[in-house]
Short mmCIF file of C-alpha atoms and ligand atoms in Angstrom, two decimals:
data_model
loop_
_atom_site.label_atom_id
_atom_site.label_comp_id
_atom_site.label_asym_id
_atom_site.label_seq_id
_atom_site.Cartn_x
_atom_site.Cartn_y
_atom_site.Cartn_z
CA MET A 20 52.73 24.84 -28.78
CA GLN A 21 51.91 21.97 -26.40
CA PRO A 22 48.49 20.24 -26.66
CA VAL A 23 45.76 21.28 -24.21
CA THR A 24 44.41 18.96 -21.49
CA ASP A 25 40.70 19.54 -20.86
CA SER A 26 38.85 19.11 -17.55
CA ASP A 27 35.79 20.57 -15.84
CA VAL A 28 37.85 22.08 -13.01
CA VAL A 29 41.55 22.88 -12.56
CA VAL A 30 42.60 23.16 -8.91
CA VAL A 31 45.90 25.02 -8.54
CA GLY A 32 47.78 23.98 -5.37
CA GLY A 33 47.86 20.50 -3.83
CA GLY A 34 47.96 21.43 -0.11
CA PRO A 35 45.14 20.42 2.29
CA ALA A 36 42.60 22.81 0.70
CA GLY A 37 43.29 21.85 -2.92
CA SER A 38 43.25 18.11 -2.25
CA ALA A 39 40.00 18.32 -0.26
CA CYS A 40 38.33 20.30 -3.04
CA ALA A 41 39.61 17.96 -5.78
CA ALA A 42 38.49 14.88 -3.81
CA GLU A 43 34.93 16.22 -3.35
CA LEU A 44 34.59 17.41 -6.96
CA SER A 45 35.84 14.08 -8.33
CA GLY A 46 33.58 12.18 -5.95
CA VAL A 47 30.49 13.71 -7.62
CA GLY A 48 31.74 12.99 -11.12
CA HIS A 49 33.50 16.19 -12.26
CA ALA A 50 36.66 15.77 -14.33
CA VAL A 51 39.35 17.45 -12.18
CA THR A 52 43.03 18.26 -12.64
CA LEU A 53 44.94 19.03 -9.43
CA VAL A 54 48.29 20.67 -10.11
CA ASP A 55 50.98 21.22 -7.47
CA ASP A 56 54.47 22.65 -7.88
CA GLY A 57 56.06 20.58 -5.08
CA ARG A 58 57.72 23.70 -3.66
CA ARG A 59 56.37 23.42 -0.14
CA LEU A 60 59.12 22.54 2.32
CA GLY A 61 57.51 19.64 4.21
CA SER A 62 57.10 20.21 7.94
CA TRP A 63 58.87 23.58 8.25
CA ALA A 64 56.01 25.01 10.37
CA GLY A 65 55.50 21.96 12.64
CA GLU A 66 51.73 22.11 12.22
CA SER A 67 49.58 20.36 14.78
CA LEU A 68 45.89 19.55 14.76
CA PRO A 69 43.94 20.52 17.88
CA PRO A 70 41.56 18.06 19.59
CA GLY A 71 38.43 17.63 17.48
CA ALA A 72 40.18 18.25 14.16
CA ILE A 73 40.99 14.58 13.58
CA ASP A 74 37.33 13.58 13.11
CA LEU A 75 36.67 16.55 10.82
CA ILE A 76 39.64 15.73 8.60
CA THR A 77 38.89 12.02 8.39
CA SER A 78 35.28 12.88 7.45
CA VAL A 79 36.71 14.38 4.24
CA PHE A 80 39.69 12.13 3.43
CA GLY A 81 39.04 8.88 5.34
CA GLU A 82 41.16 7.50 8.18
CA ASP A 83 44.33 6.49 6.29
CA VAL A 84 45.26 10.15 5.79
CA LEU A 85 46.15 10.54 9.47
CA GLU A 86 48.29 7.41 9.79
CA GLY A 87 51.99 7.81 10.62
CA HIS A 88 51.79 11.17 12.41
CA ARG A 89 52.61 11.94 16.04
CA ARG A 90 49.97 12.00 18.77
CA ALA A 91 49.83 15.23 20.82
CA TYR A 92 48.62 14.74 24.38
CA GLY A 93 48.67 18.38 25.42
CA VAL A 94 50.33 21.79 25.14
CA ARG A 95 52.47 23.58 27.70
CA SER A 96 52.47 27.34 27.82
CA ALA A 97 53.91 30.27 29.73
CA TRP A 98 51.42 32.97 28.74
CA GLY A 99 50.32 35.79 31.03
CA SER A 100 52.98 34.77 33.57
CA SER A 101 56.37 33.05 33.46
CA ASP A 102 54.93 29.91 35.08
CA LEU A 103 54.68 26.93 32.77
CA GLY A 104 51.10 25.62 32.76
CA SER A 105 49.78 22.67 30.83
CA THR A 106 46.61 21.78 28.96
CA ASP A 107 46.07 18.06 29.00
CA PHE A 108 44.01 16.90 26.00
CA MET A 109 42.94 13.81 28.00
CA SER A 110 40.75 16.13 30.05
CA THR A 111 38.86 17.43 27.00
CA PRO A 112 35.93 15.49 25.50
CA LEU A 113 37.44 15.94 22.02
CA GLY A 114 40.41 13.60 22.52
CA ASP A 115 44.04 13.98 21.44
CA GLY A 116 45.60 16.28 18.90
CA LEU A 117 48.13 15.31 16.25
CA ILE A 118 51.50 16.69 15.13
CA LEU A 119 51.61 16.36 11.37
CA ASP A 120 54.36 15.14 9.13
CA ARG A 121 53.21 17.67 6.52
CA ALA A 122 54.95 16.16 3.50
CA ARG A 123 53.34 12.80 4.30
CA PHE A 124 49.92 14.35 5.02
CA ASP A 125 49.92 16.31 1.75
CA GLU A 126 50.96 13.20 -0.18
CA GLN A 127 48.23 11.11 1.50
CA ALA A 128 45.59 13.79 0.82
CA ARG A 129 46.58 14.05 -2.86
CA ALA A 130 46.46 10.24 -3.06
CA GLN A 131 42.84 10.40 -1.82
CA ALA A 132 41.98 12.93 -4.53
CA ARG A 133 43.62 10.65 -7.11
CA CYS A 134 41.75 7.64 -5.73
CA ARG A 135 38.42 9.40 -6.28
CA GLY A 136 39.31 10.13 -9.89
CA ALA A 137 41.24 13.42 -9.97
CA SER A 138 44.22 13.67 -12.27
CA VAL A 139 47.09 14.85 -10.03
CA ILE A 140 50.02 16.40 -11.86
CA ALA A 141 53.29 18.10 -10.91
CA GLY A 142 53.82 21.56 -12.34
CA ARG A 143 53.80 25.27 -11.60
CA VAL A 144 50.99 27.39 -13.01
CA GLN A 145 52.64 30.47 -14.45
CA SER A 146 49.82 32.22 -16.22
CA VAL A 147 46.05 32.12 -16.48
CA GLU A 148 43.91 33.39 -19.34
CA ALA A 149 40.16 33.66 -19.72
CA ASP A 150 39.14 32.36 -23.10
CA GLY A 151 35.39 32.67 -23.79
CA ASP A 152 33.72 30.21 -21.41
CA SER A 153 36.94 28.55 -20.33
CA TRP A 154 40.24 29.16 -18.56
CA THR A 155 43.64 28.20 -19.85
CA CYS A 156 46.47 27.72 -17.34
CA THR A 157 49.99 27.56 -18.72
CA LEU A 158 52.56 25.61 -16.70
CA HIS A 159 56.28 26.37 -16.28
CA ASP A 160 57.16 23.84 -19.00
CA GLY A 161 54.59 25.07 -21.53
CA ARG A 162 51.89 22.43 -20.86
CA ARG A 163 48.40 23.91 -20.98
CA LEU A 164 45.31 23.02 -18.94
CA ARG A 165 41.86 24.14 -20.08
CA SER A 166 38.80 24.06 -17.82
CA ALA A 167 35.40 25.61 -17.25
CA TRP A 168 36.21 26.34 -13.58
CA LEU A 169 39.38 27.43 -11.81
CA VAL A 170 40.16 27.03 -8.10
CA ASP A 171 42.97 28.94 -6.37
CA ALA A 172 44.42 26.79 -3.57
CA THR A 173 47.92 28.28 -3.77
CA GLY A 174 48.14 29.28 -0.08
CA ARG A 175 48.80 32.81 1.18
CA SER A 176 50.17 33.98 -2.16
CA ALA A 177 46.70 33.53 -3.76
CA SER A 178 48.70 33.78 -6.95
CA VAL A 179 45.84 32.86 -9.29
CA ALA A 180 43.14 35.07 -7.73
CA SER A 181 45.51 38.03 -7.50
CA ARG A 182 46.04 37.77 -11.27
CA LEU A 183 42.25 37.97 -11.61
CA GLY A 184 42.17 41.23 -9.63
CA ALA A 185 41.40 39.96 -6.08
CA ARG A 186 43.22 41.78 -3.26
CA ARG A 187 44.28 40.73 0.25
CA ALA A 188 43.33 42.74 3.34
CA ARG A 189 45.69 42.11 6.26
CA ALA A 190 44.58 42.50 9.87
CA ASP A 191 48.18 42.48 11.13
CA ARG A 192 51.80 42.07 9.99
CA LEU A 193 52.71 38.90 11.90
CA MET A 194 55.82 37.05 10.65
CA ALA A 195 57.32 33.72 11.74
CA GLN A 196 61.10 33.27 12.05
CA VAL A 197 61.49 29.51 11.96
CA LEU A 198 64.36 27.08 12.42
CA THR A 199 64.40 23.29 12.60
CA ALA A 200 66.91 21.82 15.06
CA SER A 201 67.66 18.52 16.72
CA ASP A 202 65.29 17.67 19.56
CA ARG A 203 66.73 17.39 23.03
CA GLY A 204 63.81 15.03 23.69
CA ASP A 205 64.27 14.59 27.39
CA ALA A 206 63.88 18.28 28.24
CA ILE A 207 60.35 19.27 27.19
CA ALA A 208 58.10 16.84 25.37
CA GLY A 209 55.27 18.07 23.13
CA THR A 210 54.48 21.60 22.02
CA ILE A 211 55.47 24.55 24.17
CA ILE A 212 54.41 28.19 23.78
CA GLU A 213 55.99 31.15 25.57
CA SER A 214 55.12 34.82 25.30
CA VAL A 215 57.92 37.41 25.35
CA PRO A 216 57.94 41.23 25.08
CA GLU A 217 58.41 41.18 21.27
CA GLY A 218 55.80 38.46 20.54
CA TRP A 219 55.69 34.74 21.26
CA TRP A 220 57.65 31.55 20.67
CA TYR A 221 56.50 28.03 19.97
CA SER A 222 58.37 24.80 19.63
CA THR A 223 57.00 21.50 18.36
CA PRO A 224 58.70 18.10 18.06
CA LEU A 225 58.41 16.71 14.53
CA PRO A 226 57.59 13.07 13.81
CA ASP A 227 61.14 12.63 12.38
CA GLY A 228 62.86 13.45 15.68
CA ARG A 229 63.72 17.08 14.93
CA ARG A 230 62.06 20.13 16.48
CA VAL A 231 60.65 23.35 15.00
CA ILE A 232 61.48 26.52 16.94
CA ALA A 233 59.75 29.73 15.89
CA LEU A 234 59.47 33.35 16.99
CA LEU A 235 56.29 35.18 15.98
CA THR A 236 56.60 38.95 15.84
CA ASP A 237 55.49 41.86 13.65
CA THR A 238 57.35 42.76 10.46
CA ASP A 239 58.38 46.20 11.72
CA LEU A 240 59.77 44.71 14.95
CA LEU A 241 62.20 42.39 13.15
CA SER A 242 65.87 43.36 13.27
CA ALA A 243 67.60 44.46 10.08
CA ASP A 244 68.68 41.56 7.82
CA ALA A 245 72.31 41.47 8.97
CA ASP A 246 71.44 41.20 12.69
CA ARG A 247 68.33 39.06 12.40
CA SER A 248 69.81 35.62 12.99
CA ALA A 249 71.96 36.75 15.95
CA ARG A 250 69.00 38.60 17.47
CA TRP A 251 66.81 35.47 17.08
CA ARG A 252 69.43 33.38 18.93
CA SER A 253 69.84 35.84 21.78
CA ALA A 254 66.05 36.17 22.12
CA LEU A 255 65.81 32.35 22.30
CA GLU A 256 68.48 32.26 25.01
CA ALA A 257 66.46 34.85 26.97
CA THR A 258 63.33 32.66 27.09
CA VAL A 259 62.57 31.17 30.49
CA HIS A 260 61.51 27.71 29.29
CA LEU A 261 61.58 27.34 25.55
CA HIS A 262 65.36 27.39 25.02
CA SER A 263 65.70 24.16 26.99
CA ALA A 264 63.61 22.30 24.37
CA ALA A 265 66.14 23.00 21.62
CA GLY A 266 69.22 20.87 21.19
CA GLU A 267 72.50 22.24 19.85
CA ILE A 268 71.78 24.78 17.09
CA SER A 269 74.62 25.00 14.63
CA SER A 270 75.79 28.56 13.97
CA ASP A 271 75.62 28.19 10.18
CA VAL A 272 71.85 27.57 9.99
CA GLU A 273 69.63 30.63 9.82
CA PRO A 274 65.97 30.93 10.72
CA SER A 275 63.76 31.37 7.66
CA LEU A 276 61.10 34.05 7.44
CA HIS A 277 57.42 33.33 6.63
CA ARG A 278 54.24 35.36 6.62
CA ALA A 279 51.85 34.45 9.44
CA ASP A 280 49.32 37.30 9.31
CA THR A 281 45.56 37.06 9.54
CA SER A 282 44.36 38.13 6.11
CA VAL A 283 41.33 37.84 3.87
CA LEU A 284 40.93 37.90 0.09
CA HIS A 285 38.39 40.24 -1.55
CA PRO A 286 36.54 38.81 -3.38
CA MET A 287 36.95 35.08 -2.71
CA ALA A 288 35.01 34.04 -5.80
CA GLY A 289 33.97 35.40 -9.18
CA GLU A 290 32.79 34.27 -12.61
CA ARG A 291 33.76 30.54 -12.75
CA TRP A 292 36.54 30.80 -10.17
CA CYS A 293 36.98 30.68 -6.40
CA ALA A 294 39.77 30.72 -3.80
CA ILE A 295 39.98 28.31 -0.86
CA GLY A 296 42.19 27.60 2.17
CA ASP A 297 44.88 30.15 3.02
CA ALA A 298 44.36 31.73 -0.41
CA ALA A 299 40.86 32.81 0.75
CA ALA A 300 41.57 33.50 4.44
CA ALA A 301 44.66 32.82 6.53
CA TRP A 302 44.90 32.79 10.32
CA ASP A 303 47.38 33.69 13.03
CA PRO A 304 49.01 30.31 13.86
CA LEU A 305 48.20 30.74 17.57
CA SER A 306 44.83 29.13 16.79
CA SER A 307 46.25 25.97 15.10
CA GLN A 308 43.15 26.12 12.88
CA GLY A 309 44.80 26.58 9.46
CA VAL A 310 44.88 22.98 8.23
CA VAL A 311 41.42 21.94 9.43
CA SER A 312 39.84 25.16 8.07
CA ALA A 313 41.60 24.65 4.72
CA VAL A 314 40.26 21.09 4.47
CA LEU A 315 36.68 22.02 5.44
CA VAL A 316 36.47 25.11 3.21
CA GLY A 317 38.12 23.20 0.33
CA ALA A 318 35.66 20.31 0.66
CA ARG A 319 32.69 22.66 0.83
CA ALA A 320 33.83 24.52 -2.29
CA GLY A 321 34.06 21.12 -4.01
CA ARG A 322 30.38 20.56 -3.22
CA ALA A 323 29.38 24.14 -4.12
CA ILE A 324 30.93 24.35 -7.62
CA PRO A 325 29.34 25.15 -10.11
CA ASP A 326 26.51 26.83 -8.14
CA PRO A 327 27.24 30.60 -7.74
CA ALA A 328 24.68 30.94 -4.91
CA ALA A 329 26.33 28.12 -2.94
CA LEU A 330 29.72 29.80 -3.44
CA ARG A 331 28.34 33.13 -2.20
CA GLY A 332 27.05 31.27 0.88
CA LEU A 333 30.51 29.79 1.42
CA GLU A 334 32.14 33.23 1.10
CA SER A 335 29.87 34.71 3.76
CA ASP A 336 30.54 31.73 6.06
CA VAL A 337 34.29 32.23 5.66
CA HIS A 338 33.80 35.90 6.68
CA LEU A 339 31.91 34.65 9.73
CA LEU A 340 34.81 32.31 10.56
CA VAL A 341 37.20 35.26 10.23
CA SER A 342 35.15 37.29 12.76
CA GLU A 343 34.95 34.37 15.20
CA HIS A 344 38.65 33.82 14.83
CA ALA A 345 39.37 37.52 15.48
CA ALA A 346 37.30 37.39 18.69
CA LEU A 347 39.18 34.30 19.88
CA GLN A 348 42.55 35.89 19.08
CA SER A 349 41.64 39.06 21.04
CA HIS A 350 40.69 36.88 23.98
CA PHE A 351 44.01 34.99 23.98
CA TYR A 352 46.17 38.06 23.36
CA GLY A 353 44.21 39.87 26.09
CA LEU A 354 45.35 37.26 28.64
CA GLU A 355 48.92 38.58 28.39
CA ARG A 356 49.12 41.83 30.41
CA ARG A 357 52.79 42.01 31.37
CA TRP A 358 54.02 44.32 28.61
CA PRO A 359 51.21 46.79 27.80
CA ASP A 360 53.68 49.33 26.37
CA GLU A 361 55.55 46.95 24.08
CA PRO A 362 54.36 47.60 20.50
CA PHE A 363 53.49 43.93 19.83
CA TRP A 364 51.15 43.70 22.82
CA HIS A 365 49.95 47.30 22.71
CA ARG A 366 48.56 46.68 19.19
CA ARG A 367 46.69 43.61 20.37
CA GLN A 368 44.99 45.16 23.38
CA ILE A 369 41.26 45.72 23.07
C1 FAD B 427 54.36 29.61 11.35
C2 FAD B 427 53.09 28.88 11.03
C3 FAD B 427 52.63 27.88 11.88
C4 FAD B 427 51.44 27.20 11.60
N1 FAD B 427 51.01 26.24 12.48
C5 FAD B 427 49.84 25.61 12.24
C6 FAD B 427 49.36 24.61 13.14
O1 FAD B 427 49.98 24.29 14.17
N2 FAD B 427 48.18 23.99 12.84
C7 FAD B 427 47.46 24.31 11.71
O2 FAD B 427 46.39 23.72 11.49
N3 FAD B 427 47.89 25.25 10.85
C8 FAD B 427 49.06 25.90 11.08
N4 FAD B 427 49.51 26.84 10.19
C9 FAD B 427 48.67 27.16 9.00
C10 FAD B 427 48.78 26.09 7.89
O3 FAD B 427 50.13 25.89 7.53
C11 FAD B 427 47.98 26.56 6.68
O4 FAD B 427 46.75 27.10 7.10
C12 FAD B 427 47.70 25.44 5.67
O5 FAD B 427 48.90 24.91 5.16
C13 FAD B 427 46.83 25.99 4.51
O6 FAD B 427 46.65 25.00 3.54
P1 FAD B 427 46.40 25.42 2.01
O7 FAD B 427 46.11 24.15 1.29
O8 FAD B 427 45.41 26.51 1.94
O9 FAD B 427 47.77 26.07 1.50
P2 FAD B 427 49.25 25.48 1.46
O10 FAD B 427 49.46 24.46 2.50
O11 FAD B 427 50.13 26.69 1.47
O12 FAD B 427 49.34 24.76 0.04
C14 FAD B 427 49.44 25.47 -1.16
C15 FAD B 427 50.07 24.55 -2.20
O13 FAD B 427 50.03 25.19 -3.47
C16 FAD B 427 51.29 25.04 -4.12
N5 FAD B 427 51.38 26.15 -5.09
C17 FAD B 427 51.51 27.48 -4.81
N6 FAD B 427 51.54 28.19 -5.96
C18 FAD B 427 51.41 27.29 -6.97
C19 FAD B 427 51.37 27.42 -8.40
N7 FAD B 427 51.46 28.61 -9.01
N8 FAD B 427 51.24 26.29 -9.16
C20 FAD B 427 51.13 25.06 -8.55
N9 FAD B 427 51.17 24.90 -7.21
C21 FAD B 427 51.30 25.99 -6.43
C22 FAD B 427 52.29 25.09 -2.96
O14 FAD B 427 53.56 24.54 -3.28
C23 FAD B 427 51.55 24.25 -1.91
O15 FAD B 427 51.79 22.87 -2.07
C24 FAD B 427 50.69 27.54 10.44
C25 FAD B 427 51.15 28.53 9.57
C26 FAD B 427 52.33 29.21 9.86
C27 FAD B 427 52.79 30.30 8.92
#
């Protein structure tokens, strides 16, 4: 059996939430191990940060973490009508947004955690056992990590907390069908959003010159496996604006399928453990709030551990965020009135 590495806290998952939590915990002197399996596929989602998020994220990680990404000066959308409108970030007091190179951002955030003293290791946590007053995580290669506290930052899977009995409540069944293609560049710059009868599309140019193209729809509205890719292509062709952003899409690449529902974990914390980021609560991507919320909730958990009352306070604040988010989503979905009888929109009417 492999020797055990001891720390005060093991954080499982080195995305934005896990790195923020590990950085805060290490900053106040806790011995922290941050373990990430490296399975995340870089910028597959084309995440952007809305105006205002840059200051919040640099307040946790410092300014270097947002170097080398792509400035976003606005968003164009055809929502509620087929006309393409634009929101210019220059006209908001909060400044520009940012389109993230996610692999780079995650690496920079983990580097910040390491800089403040966390031990950052590569590995996949495969099992977790409670052992008296401590936890033992066993990795895919047999290494073992022992700690007093355990943090689940594994994203939507919440794979640690679900082993401890926590359950996810989903508000909807939203799925993203995503493909990365070459960017036509000259056609439509920046992010574009377009609503359609079966849901909505977005497309975002990545910092590496490619472009993410995604259809968001409900699980039960997806075509059967065999027809899915062809249906995605014909639905893209039928868009009024968005198809012109995509360059040539080769016929042998298929869109990949990812969960994009709004969902909440119950409970988010227990005896010497807590969940943060998407593991605790995940949002419909329409809000573009996932990364900044993950960083802020992760950092706050880092300051709350090991105080159970502070963690209970954090859990109730996350529930508050979920309610505010739900109200905002209803507002935006309510602005689209063209297809009241289509299941996707019917479900989202107040
Ligand atoms: C289609 C789509 C579009 C989106 N667009 C935006 C956007 O524009 N703006 C925005 O802010 N947000 C967006 N989001 C949300 C954003 O991606 C998430 O909110 C954010 O990544 C959450 O960060 P996290 O750290 O909680 O989890 P994650 O980023 O999922 O990180 C979890 C990490 O844990 C690792 N891991 C998992 N299990 C284990 C294990 N057992 N052992 C070790 N490591 C493990 C994973 O490999 C990963 O590195 C979008 C989401 C979707 C689905």
